[in-house]
Coordinates of C-alpha atoms and ligand atoms in Angstrom, one line a residue:
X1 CA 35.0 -5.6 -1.0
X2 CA 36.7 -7.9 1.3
X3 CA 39.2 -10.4 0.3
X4 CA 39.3 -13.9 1.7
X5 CA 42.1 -17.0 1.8
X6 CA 41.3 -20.2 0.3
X7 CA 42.8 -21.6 3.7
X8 CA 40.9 -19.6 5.7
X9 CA 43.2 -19.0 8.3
X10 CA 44.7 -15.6 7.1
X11 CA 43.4 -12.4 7.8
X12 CA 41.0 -11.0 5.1
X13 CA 42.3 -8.0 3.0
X14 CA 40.8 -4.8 1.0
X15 CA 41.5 -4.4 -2.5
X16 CA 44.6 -2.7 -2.1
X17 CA 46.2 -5.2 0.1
X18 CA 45.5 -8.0 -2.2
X19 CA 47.0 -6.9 -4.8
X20 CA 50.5 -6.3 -2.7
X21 CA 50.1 -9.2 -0.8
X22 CA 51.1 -12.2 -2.9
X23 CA 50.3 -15.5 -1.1
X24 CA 48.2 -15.6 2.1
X25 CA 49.8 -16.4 5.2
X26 CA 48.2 -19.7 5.7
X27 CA 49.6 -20.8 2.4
X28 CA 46.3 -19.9 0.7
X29 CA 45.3 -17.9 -2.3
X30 CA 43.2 -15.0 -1.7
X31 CA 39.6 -14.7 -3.9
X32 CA 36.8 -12.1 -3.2
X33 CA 34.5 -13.1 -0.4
X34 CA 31.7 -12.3 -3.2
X35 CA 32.1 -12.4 -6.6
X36 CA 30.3 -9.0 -8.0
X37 CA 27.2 -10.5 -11.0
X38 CA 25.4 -8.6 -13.8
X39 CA 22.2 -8.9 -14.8
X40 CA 21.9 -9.9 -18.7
X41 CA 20.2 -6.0 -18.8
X42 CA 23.2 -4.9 -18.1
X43 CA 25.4 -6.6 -20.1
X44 CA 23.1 -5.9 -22.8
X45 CA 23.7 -2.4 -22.0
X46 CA 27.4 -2.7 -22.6
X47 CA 27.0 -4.3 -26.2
X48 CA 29.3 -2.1 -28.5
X49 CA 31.4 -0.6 -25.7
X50 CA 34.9 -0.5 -26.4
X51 CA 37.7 -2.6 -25.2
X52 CA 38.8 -0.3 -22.4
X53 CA 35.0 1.0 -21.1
X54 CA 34.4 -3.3 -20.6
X55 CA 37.1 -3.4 -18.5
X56 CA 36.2 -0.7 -16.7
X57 CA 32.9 -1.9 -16.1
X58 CA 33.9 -6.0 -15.1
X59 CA 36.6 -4.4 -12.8
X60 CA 34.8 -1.8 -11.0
X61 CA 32.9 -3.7 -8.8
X62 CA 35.7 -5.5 -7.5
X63 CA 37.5 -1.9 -6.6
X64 CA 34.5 -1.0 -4.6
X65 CA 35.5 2.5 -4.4
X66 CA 38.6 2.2 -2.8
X67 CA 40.3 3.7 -5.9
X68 CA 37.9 6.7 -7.8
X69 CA 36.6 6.1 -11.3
X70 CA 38.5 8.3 -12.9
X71 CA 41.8 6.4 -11.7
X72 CA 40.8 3.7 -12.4
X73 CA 39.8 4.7 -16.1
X74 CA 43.3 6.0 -16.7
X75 CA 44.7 3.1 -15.2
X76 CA 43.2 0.8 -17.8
X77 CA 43.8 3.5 -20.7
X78 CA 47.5 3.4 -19.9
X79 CA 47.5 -0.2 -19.6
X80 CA 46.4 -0.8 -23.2
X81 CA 47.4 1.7 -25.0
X82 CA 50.6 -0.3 -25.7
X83 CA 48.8 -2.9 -28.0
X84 CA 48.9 -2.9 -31.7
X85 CA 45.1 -3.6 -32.6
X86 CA 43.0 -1.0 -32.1
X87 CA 40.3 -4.3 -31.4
X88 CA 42.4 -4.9 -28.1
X89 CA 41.5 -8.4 -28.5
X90 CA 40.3 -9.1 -32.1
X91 CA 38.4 -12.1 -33.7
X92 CA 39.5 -13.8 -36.3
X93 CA 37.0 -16.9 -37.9
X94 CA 39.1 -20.1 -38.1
X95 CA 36.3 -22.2 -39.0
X96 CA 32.2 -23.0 -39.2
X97 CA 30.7 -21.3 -36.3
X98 CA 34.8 -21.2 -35.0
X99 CA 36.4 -18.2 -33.9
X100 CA 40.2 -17.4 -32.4
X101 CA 41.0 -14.6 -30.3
X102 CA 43.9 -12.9 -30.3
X103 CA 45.6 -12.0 -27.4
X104 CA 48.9 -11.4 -28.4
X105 CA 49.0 -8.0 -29.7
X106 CA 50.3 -6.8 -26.9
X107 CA 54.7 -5.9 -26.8
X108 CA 55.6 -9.7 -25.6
X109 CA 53.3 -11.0 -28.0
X110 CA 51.6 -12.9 -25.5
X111 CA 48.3 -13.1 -23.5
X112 CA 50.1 -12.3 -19.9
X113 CA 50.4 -8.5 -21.3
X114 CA 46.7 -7.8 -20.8
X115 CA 46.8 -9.0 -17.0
X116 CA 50.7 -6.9 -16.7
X117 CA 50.4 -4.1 -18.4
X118 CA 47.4 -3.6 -16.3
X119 CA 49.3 -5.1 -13.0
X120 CA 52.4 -2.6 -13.1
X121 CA 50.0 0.5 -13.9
X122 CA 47.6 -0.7 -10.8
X123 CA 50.2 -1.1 -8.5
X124 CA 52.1 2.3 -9.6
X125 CA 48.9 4.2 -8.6
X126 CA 48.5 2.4 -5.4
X127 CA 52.2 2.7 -4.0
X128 CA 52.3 6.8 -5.6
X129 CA 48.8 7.1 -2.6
X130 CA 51.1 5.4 -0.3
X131 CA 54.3 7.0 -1.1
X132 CA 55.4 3.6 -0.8
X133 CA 58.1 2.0 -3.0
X134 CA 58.5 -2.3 -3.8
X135 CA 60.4 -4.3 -5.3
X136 CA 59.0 -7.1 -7.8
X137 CA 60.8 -10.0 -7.7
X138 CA 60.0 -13.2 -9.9
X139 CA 61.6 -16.4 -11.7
X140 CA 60.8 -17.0 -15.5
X141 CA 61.4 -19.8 -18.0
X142 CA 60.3 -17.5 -20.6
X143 CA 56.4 -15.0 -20.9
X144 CA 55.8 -14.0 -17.6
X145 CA 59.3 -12.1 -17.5
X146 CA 58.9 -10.4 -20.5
X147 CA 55.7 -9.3 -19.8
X148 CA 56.3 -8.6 -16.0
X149 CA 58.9 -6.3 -17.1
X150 CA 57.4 -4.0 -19.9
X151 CA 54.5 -3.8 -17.5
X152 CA 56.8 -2.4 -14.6
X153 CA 59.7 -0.5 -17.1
X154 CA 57.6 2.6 -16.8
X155 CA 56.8 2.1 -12.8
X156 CA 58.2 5.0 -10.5
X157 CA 57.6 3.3 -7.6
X158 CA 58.9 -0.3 -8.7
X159 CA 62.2 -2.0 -9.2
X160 CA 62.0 -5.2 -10.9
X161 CA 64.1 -8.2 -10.7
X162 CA 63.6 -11.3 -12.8
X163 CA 65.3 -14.4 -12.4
X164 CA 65.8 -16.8 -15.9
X165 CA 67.7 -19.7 -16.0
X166 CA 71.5 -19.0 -17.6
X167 CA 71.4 -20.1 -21.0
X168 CA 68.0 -21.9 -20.8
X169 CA 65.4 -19.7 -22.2
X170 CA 65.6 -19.2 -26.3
X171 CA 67.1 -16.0 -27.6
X172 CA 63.7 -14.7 -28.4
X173 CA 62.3 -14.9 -24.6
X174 CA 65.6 -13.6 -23.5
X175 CA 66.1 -10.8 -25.5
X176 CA 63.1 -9.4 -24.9
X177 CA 63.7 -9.1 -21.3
X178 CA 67.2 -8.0 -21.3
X179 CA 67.0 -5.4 -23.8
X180 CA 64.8 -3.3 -21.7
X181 CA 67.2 -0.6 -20.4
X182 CA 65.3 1.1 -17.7
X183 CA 67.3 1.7 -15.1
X184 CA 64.6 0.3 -12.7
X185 CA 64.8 -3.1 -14.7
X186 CA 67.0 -5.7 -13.7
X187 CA 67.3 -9.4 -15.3
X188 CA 69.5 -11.8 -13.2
X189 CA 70.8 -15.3 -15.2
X190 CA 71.4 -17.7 -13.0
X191 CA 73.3 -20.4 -13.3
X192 CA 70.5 -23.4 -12.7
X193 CA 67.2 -24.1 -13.8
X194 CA 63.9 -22.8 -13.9
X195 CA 63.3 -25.0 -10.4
X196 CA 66.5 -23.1 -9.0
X197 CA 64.6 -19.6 -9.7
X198 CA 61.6 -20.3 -8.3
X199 CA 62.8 -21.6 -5.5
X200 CA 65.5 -18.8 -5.0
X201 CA 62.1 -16.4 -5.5
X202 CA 60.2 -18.3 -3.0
X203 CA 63.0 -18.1 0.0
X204 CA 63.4 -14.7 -1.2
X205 CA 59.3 -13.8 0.2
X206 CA 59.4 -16.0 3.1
X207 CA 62.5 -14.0 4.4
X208 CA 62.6 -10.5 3.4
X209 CA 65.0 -8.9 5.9
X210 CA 67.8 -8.8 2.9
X211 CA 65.6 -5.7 1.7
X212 CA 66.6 -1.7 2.6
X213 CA 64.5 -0.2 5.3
X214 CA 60.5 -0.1 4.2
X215 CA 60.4 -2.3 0.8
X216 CA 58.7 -5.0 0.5
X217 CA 58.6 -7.7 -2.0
X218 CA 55.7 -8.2 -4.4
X219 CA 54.6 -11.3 -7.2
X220 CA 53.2 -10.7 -10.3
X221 CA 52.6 -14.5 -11.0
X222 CA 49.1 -15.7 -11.2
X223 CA 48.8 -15.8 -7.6
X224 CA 48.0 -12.1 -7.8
X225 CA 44.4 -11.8 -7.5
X226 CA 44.2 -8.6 -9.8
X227 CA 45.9 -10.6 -12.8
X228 CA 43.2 -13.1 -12.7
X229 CA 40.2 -10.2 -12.5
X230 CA 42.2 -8.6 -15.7
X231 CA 41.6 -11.6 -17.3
X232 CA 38.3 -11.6 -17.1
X233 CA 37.7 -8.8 -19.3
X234 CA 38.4 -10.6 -22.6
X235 CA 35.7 -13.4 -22.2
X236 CA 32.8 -10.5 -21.9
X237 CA 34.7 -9.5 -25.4
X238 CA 34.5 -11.9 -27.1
X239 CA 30.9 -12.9 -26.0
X240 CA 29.7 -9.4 -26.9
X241 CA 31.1 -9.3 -30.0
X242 CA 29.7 -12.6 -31.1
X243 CA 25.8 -11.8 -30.2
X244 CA 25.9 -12.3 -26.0
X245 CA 24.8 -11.8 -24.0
X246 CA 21.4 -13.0 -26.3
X247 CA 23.0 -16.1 -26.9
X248 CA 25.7 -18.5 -25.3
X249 CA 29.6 -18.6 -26.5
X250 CA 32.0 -21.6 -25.5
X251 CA 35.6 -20.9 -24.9
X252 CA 38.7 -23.1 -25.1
X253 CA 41.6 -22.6 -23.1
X254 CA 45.2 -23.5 -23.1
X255 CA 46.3 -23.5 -20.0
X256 CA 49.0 -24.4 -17.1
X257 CA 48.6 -22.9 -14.0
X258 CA 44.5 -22.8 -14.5
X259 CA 44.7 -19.1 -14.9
X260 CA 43.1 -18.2 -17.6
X261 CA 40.7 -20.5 -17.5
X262 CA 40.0 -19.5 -14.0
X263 CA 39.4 -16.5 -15.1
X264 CA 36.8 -17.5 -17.7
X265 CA 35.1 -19.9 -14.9
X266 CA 34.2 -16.1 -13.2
X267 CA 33.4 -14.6 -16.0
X268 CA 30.2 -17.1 -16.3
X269 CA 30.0 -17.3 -12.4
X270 CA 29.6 -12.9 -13.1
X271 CA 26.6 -13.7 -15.5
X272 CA 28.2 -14.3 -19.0
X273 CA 26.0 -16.4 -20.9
X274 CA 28.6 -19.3 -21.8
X275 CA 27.7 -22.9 -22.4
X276 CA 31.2 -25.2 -22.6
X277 CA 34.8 -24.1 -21.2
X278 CA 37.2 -26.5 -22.7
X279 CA 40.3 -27.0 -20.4
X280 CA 43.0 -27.7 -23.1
X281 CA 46.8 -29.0 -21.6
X282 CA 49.7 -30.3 -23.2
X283 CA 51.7 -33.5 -22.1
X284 CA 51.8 -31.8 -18.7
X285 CA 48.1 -33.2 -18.2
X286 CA 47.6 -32.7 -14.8
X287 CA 44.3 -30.6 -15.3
X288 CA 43.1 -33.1 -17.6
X289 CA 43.9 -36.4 -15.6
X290 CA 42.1 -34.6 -13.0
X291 CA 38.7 -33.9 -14.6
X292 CA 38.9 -37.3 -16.6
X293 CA 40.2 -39.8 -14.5
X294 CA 40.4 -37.9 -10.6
X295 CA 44.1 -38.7 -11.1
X296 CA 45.2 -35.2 -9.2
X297 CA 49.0 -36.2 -9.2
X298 CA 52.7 -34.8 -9.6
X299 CA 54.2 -36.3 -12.6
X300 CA 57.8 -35.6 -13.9
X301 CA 57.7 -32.1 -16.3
X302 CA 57.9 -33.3 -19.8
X303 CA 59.7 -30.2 -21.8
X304 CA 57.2 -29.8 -24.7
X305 CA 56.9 -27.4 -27.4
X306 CA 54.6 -25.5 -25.5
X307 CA 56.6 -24.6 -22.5
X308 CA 54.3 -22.1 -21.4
X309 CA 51.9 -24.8 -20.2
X310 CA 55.1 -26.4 -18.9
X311 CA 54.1 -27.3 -15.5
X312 CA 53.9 -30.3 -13.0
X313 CA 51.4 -28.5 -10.6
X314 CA 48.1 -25.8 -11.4
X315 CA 48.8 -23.6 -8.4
X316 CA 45.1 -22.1 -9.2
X317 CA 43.2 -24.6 -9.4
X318 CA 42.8 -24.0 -5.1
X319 CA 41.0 -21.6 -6.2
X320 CA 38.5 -23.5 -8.0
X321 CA 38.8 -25.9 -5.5
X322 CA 37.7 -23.7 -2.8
X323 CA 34.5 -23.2 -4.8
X324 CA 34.1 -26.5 -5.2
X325 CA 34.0 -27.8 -1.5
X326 CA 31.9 -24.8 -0.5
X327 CA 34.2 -22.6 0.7
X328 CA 35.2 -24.5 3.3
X329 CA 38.7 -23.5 4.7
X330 CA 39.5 -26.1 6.4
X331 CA 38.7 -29.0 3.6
X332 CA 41.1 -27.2 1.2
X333 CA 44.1 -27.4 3.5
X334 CA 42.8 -31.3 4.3
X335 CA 43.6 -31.5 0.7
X336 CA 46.7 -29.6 0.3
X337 CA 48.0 -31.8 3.0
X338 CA 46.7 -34.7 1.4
X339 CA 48.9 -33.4 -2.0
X340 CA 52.0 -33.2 0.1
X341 CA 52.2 -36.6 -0.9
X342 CA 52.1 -35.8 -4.6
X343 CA 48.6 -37.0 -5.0
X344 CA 44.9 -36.0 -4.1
X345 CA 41.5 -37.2 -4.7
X346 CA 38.5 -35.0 -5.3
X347 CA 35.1 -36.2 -3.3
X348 CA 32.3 -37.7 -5.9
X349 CA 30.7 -34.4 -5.0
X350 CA 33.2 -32.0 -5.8
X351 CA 34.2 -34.2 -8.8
X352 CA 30.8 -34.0 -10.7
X353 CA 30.5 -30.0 -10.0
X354 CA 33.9 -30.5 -11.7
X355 CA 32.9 -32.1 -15.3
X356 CA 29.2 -30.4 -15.3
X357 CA 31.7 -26.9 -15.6
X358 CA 34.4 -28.0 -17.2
X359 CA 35.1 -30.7 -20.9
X360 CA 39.0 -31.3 -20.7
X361 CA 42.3 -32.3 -23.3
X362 CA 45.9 -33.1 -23.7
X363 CA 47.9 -32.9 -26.8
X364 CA 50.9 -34.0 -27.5
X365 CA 53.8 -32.4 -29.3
X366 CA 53.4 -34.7 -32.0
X367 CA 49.8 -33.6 -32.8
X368 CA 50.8 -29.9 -32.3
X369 CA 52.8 -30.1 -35.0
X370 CA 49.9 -31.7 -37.0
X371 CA 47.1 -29.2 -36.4
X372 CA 49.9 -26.3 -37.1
X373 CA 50.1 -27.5 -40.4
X374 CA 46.5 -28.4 -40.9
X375 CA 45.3 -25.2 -39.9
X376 CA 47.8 -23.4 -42.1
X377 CA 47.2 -25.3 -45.1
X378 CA 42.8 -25.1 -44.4
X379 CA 42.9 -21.9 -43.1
X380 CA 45.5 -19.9 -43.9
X381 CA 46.0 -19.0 -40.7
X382 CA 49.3 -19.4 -39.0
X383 CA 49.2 -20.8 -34.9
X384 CA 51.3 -20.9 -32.5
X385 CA 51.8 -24.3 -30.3
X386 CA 50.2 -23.1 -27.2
X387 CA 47.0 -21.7 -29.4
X388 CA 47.2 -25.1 -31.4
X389 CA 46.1 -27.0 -28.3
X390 CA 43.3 -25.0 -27.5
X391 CA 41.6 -25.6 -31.2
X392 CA 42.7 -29.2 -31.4
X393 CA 40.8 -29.1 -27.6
X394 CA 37.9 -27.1 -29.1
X395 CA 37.7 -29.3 -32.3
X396 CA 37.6 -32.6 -30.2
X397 CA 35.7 -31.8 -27.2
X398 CA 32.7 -29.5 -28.8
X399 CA 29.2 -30.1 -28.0
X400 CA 27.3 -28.0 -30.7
X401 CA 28.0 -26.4 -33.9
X402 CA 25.4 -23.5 -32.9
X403 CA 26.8 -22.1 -30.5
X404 CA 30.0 -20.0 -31.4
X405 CA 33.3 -21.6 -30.1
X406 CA 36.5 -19.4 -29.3
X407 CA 39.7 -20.5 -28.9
X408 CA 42.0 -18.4 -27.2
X409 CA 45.3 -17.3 -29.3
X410 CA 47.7 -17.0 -26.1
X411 CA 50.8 -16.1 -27.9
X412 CA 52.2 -15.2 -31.5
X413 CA 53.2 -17.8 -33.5
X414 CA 56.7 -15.7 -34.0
X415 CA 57.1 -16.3 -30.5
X416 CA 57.7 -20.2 -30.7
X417 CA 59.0 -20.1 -34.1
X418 CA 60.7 -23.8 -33.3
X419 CA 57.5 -25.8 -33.5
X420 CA 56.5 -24.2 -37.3
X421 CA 60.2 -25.2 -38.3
X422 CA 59.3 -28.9 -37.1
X423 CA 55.4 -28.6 -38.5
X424 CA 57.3 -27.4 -41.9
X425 CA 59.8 -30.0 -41.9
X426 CA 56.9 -32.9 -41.2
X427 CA 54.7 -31.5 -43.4
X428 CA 56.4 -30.1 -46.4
X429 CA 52.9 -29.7 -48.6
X430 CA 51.9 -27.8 -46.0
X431 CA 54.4 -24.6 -47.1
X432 CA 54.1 -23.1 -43.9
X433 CA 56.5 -19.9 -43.5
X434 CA 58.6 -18.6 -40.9
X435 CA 56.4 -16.4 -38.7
X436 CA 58.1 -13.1 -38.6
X437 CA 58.2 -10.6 -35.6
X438 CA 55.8 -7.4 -35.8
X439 CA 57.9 -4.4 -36.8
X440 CA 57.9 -3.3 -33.3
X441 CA 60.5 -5.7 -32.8
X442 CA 62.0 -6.2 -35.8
X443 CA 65.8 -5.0 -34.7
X444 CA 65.4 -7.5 -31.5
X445 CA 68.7 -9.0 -32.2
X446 CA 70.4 -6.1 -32.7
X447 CA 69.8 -4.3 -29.2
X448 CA 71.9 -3.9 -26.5
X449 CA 71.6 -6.6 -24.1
X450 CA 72.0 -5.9 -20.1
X451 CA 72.1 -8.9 -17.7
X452 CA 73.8 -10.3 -14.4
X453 CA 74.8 -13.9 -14.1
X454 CA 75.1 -14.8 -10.6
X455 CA 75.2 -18.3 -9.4
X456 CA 72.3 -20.4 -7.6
X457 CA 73.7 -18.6 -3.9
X458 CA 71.2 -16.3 -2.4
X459 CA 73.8 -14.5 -0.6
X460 CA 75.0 -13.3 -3.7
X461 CA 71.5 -12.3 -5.2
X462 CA 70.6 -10.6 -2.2
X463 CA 73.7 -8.8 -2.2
X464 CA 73.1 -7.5 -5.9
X465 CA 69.3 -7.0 -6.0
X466 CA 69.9 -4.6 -2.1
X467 CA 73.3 -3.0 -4.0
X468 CA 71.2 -1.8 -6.7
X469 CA 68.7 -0.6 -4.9
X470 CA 70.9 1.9 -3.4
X471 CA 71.1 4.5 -6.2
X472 CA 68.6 6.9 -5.0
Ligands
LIG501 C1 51.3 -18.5 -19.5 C2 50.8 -19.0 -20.8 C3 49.8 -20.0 -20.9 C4 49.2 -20.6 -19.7 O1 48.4 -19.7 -18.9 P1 47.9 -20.1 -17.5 O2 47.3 -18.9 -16.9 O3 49.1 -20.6 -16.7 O4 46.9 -21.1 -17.6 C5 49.4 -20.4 -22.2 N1 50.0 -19.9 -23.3 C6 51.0 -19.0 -23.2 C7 51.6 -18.5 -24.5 C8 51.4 -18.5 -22.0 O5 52.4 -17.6 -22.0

């Protein structure tokens, strides 16, 4: 299977390649030049498969036999053998006809572990058939880190170097990443913000000469195309296990970068039977002002109580895009051009394929907080902020009781434990507790911690990440 830019000026790439290449070289993102389907036979077929043999079957045809079956099926058995529930990605009913699904029982405790833990085994097998080594480099303001890191810890051909922002990330987030003592892990603090990483990140790939002989730099943020196809797994899940492909499922999705929910738009594009995806953002609306109002436009980041949602732009939504104006190349980077500007507007066309495939929401912190303690005190069920938006999205924006509605838990609520404080303290009669960590990390704050700070100079940065390289 042949990969393809969403600019379509870049050269396309095998599997392989796309999943070490990062960004296309026409500023694109890269997408298969045909998205594999399944007939409702043969999803049938796979009713009562585990976790593991789905994934295996949504991912093969992607691979197209550039990497043998058997690889691949250790792949994915290594990838999740680190999560807690034997389910993978269990169900839990919230509500008539309403279901959650928890993806956080993976180590970070968030939804990026089943794309990562996946990612850093993937890439391990491919670079061991090339004797090739890499180095992944990537900024963080919190889960991508984490997870980037326990996916690569175990890599033999990986180092891994992940920028946070000094003293700007809560001990939680931090700790996770910087008690990880492999010695091919490597978390750098520097002294600026999250803007200030990404950017030091971003110069970092377009000039690469700092690295020894032979490395190469490689993301592991949603622009990697086998993140996204990892995602996809989880929708057949949760459809199965809820009666499809006989009947129709709707999914909610709280999202930033329009990954997920990217990932979810395949899924039905594959031949999932799914009636409504519900596009659920916080303050950071972007997605939402889009789809309601064709208001595609920079605004200044709000710091919410989600901050993984915290974002001013949805890189993937190009990808969407692409789809949406026919795969034409050329229209996109019309577009992206036009965006320069801060602003774009989509074509009637292109805005009506738009809303027929996707209902949208924003919530505000405020109403987080609110739904928190409502679900707590209806359901018993504890949620974390990011997983709040999606159900107050899903609860607003449904069209019909009948058809099973899943909201997707992105992270565990001991993650983001400063949002239950403030639902606690707002809503007293609520008596909602302190979410405790799973006792795989309940001595968290008394490891070892191992981090560089380096100021926002990428002289110096260069100079440590090639000095550390040395060692063998
Ligand atoms: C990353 C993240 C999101 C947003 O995911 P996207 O793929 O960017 O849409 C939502 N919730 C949590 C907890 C996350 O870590």
């Amino acid at each position: 299977m042949k990969f393809i830019s969403t600019r379509g000026d870049a050269p396309a790439l095998s599997f392989e390649e796309v999943v070490l290449a990062g960004l296309a070289s026409d500023g694109g993102l890269y997408v298969p030049e045909t998205l594999p389907t399944f007939s409702q036979a043969e999803i049938a077929s796979w009713v009562g498969s585990s976790y593991q043999e789905l994934a295996f079957n949504v991912i093969h045809p992607f691979i197209d036999g550039e990497i043998a079956d058997d690889d691949l099926k250790g792949i994915i058995a290594k990838a999740y053998v680190t999560f807690r529930h034997d389910a993978i990605a269990p169900l839990v009913q919230t509500g008539h006809n309403e279901w959650v699904l928890e993806l956080f029982q993976g180590p970070t405790l968030a939804f990026k572990d089943f794309a990562l833990q996946f990612l850093g085994h993937l890439l391990d097998f491919i670079l061991a058939k090339r004797n090739q080594k890499v180095v992944v480099m990537g900024a963080t303001s919190g889960d991508t880190g984490s997870a980037a890191i326990e996916g690569c810890r175990r890599c033999e051909n990986i180092d891994i170097f992940i920028l946070h922002p000094y003293q700007r990330v809560s001990d939680v987030q931090r700790r996770q990443m910087t008690t990880v003592t492999a010695d091919n892990v490597f978390n750098i603090a520097l002294r600026g913000n999250f803007d200030d990483c990404q950017n030091m990140v971003k110069a970092s790939f377009r000039d690469q000469s700092f690295l020894p002989d032979g490395r190469q730099l490689v993301a592991v943020n949603s622009i990697n195309w086998a993140r996204i196809m990892a995602q996809i797994v989880y929708y057949f899940y949760a459809s199965l296990a809820l009666g499809g492909p006989h009947r129709e499922v709707s999914f909610s999705v709280p999202t930033g970068n329009f990954g997920d929910i990217f990932a979810a738009y395949l899924a039905k594009k594959m031949g999932l039977p799914i009636e409504q995806l519900v596009i659920a953002t916080n303050s950071n609306d972007i997605l939402h002002r889009c789809i309601a109002n064709n208001d595609h436009s920079k605004q200044n980041l709000h710091q919410s109580l989600s901050p993984s949602m915290d974002i001013m732009v949805s890189s993937n939504f190009e990808r969407l895009l692409f789809d949406l104006y026919d795969r034409k190349g050329a229209e996109i980077q019309r577009l992206m051009r036009e965006f320069e500007s801060g602003h774009m507007s989509l074509s009637d066309a292109a805005l009506t394929d738009a809303r027929a495939l996707f209902s949208s929401f924003k919530l505000d912190d405020d109403d987080t907080l609110d739904l928190v303690a409502q679900m707590y005190a209806r359901n018993g069920y504890l949620v974390d902020p990011h997983t709040a938006i999606g159900v107050a999205a899903a609860r607003s924006e449904r069209h019909s009781q009948e058809t099973p509605m899943v909201c997707l838990a992105t992270a565990h609520p001991a993650k983001f434990p400063e949002a239950v404080i403030k639902a606690a303290k707002k809503h007293t009669n609520a008596q909602l507790k302190q979410p405790s960590l799973p006792s795989h990390m309940h001595d968290l704050f008394s490891r070892t911690e191992e981090y560089r700070v380096l100021d926002d100079n990428i002289d110096e940065v260069h100079a440590y990440i090639s000095a550390s390289l040395v060692r063998d």
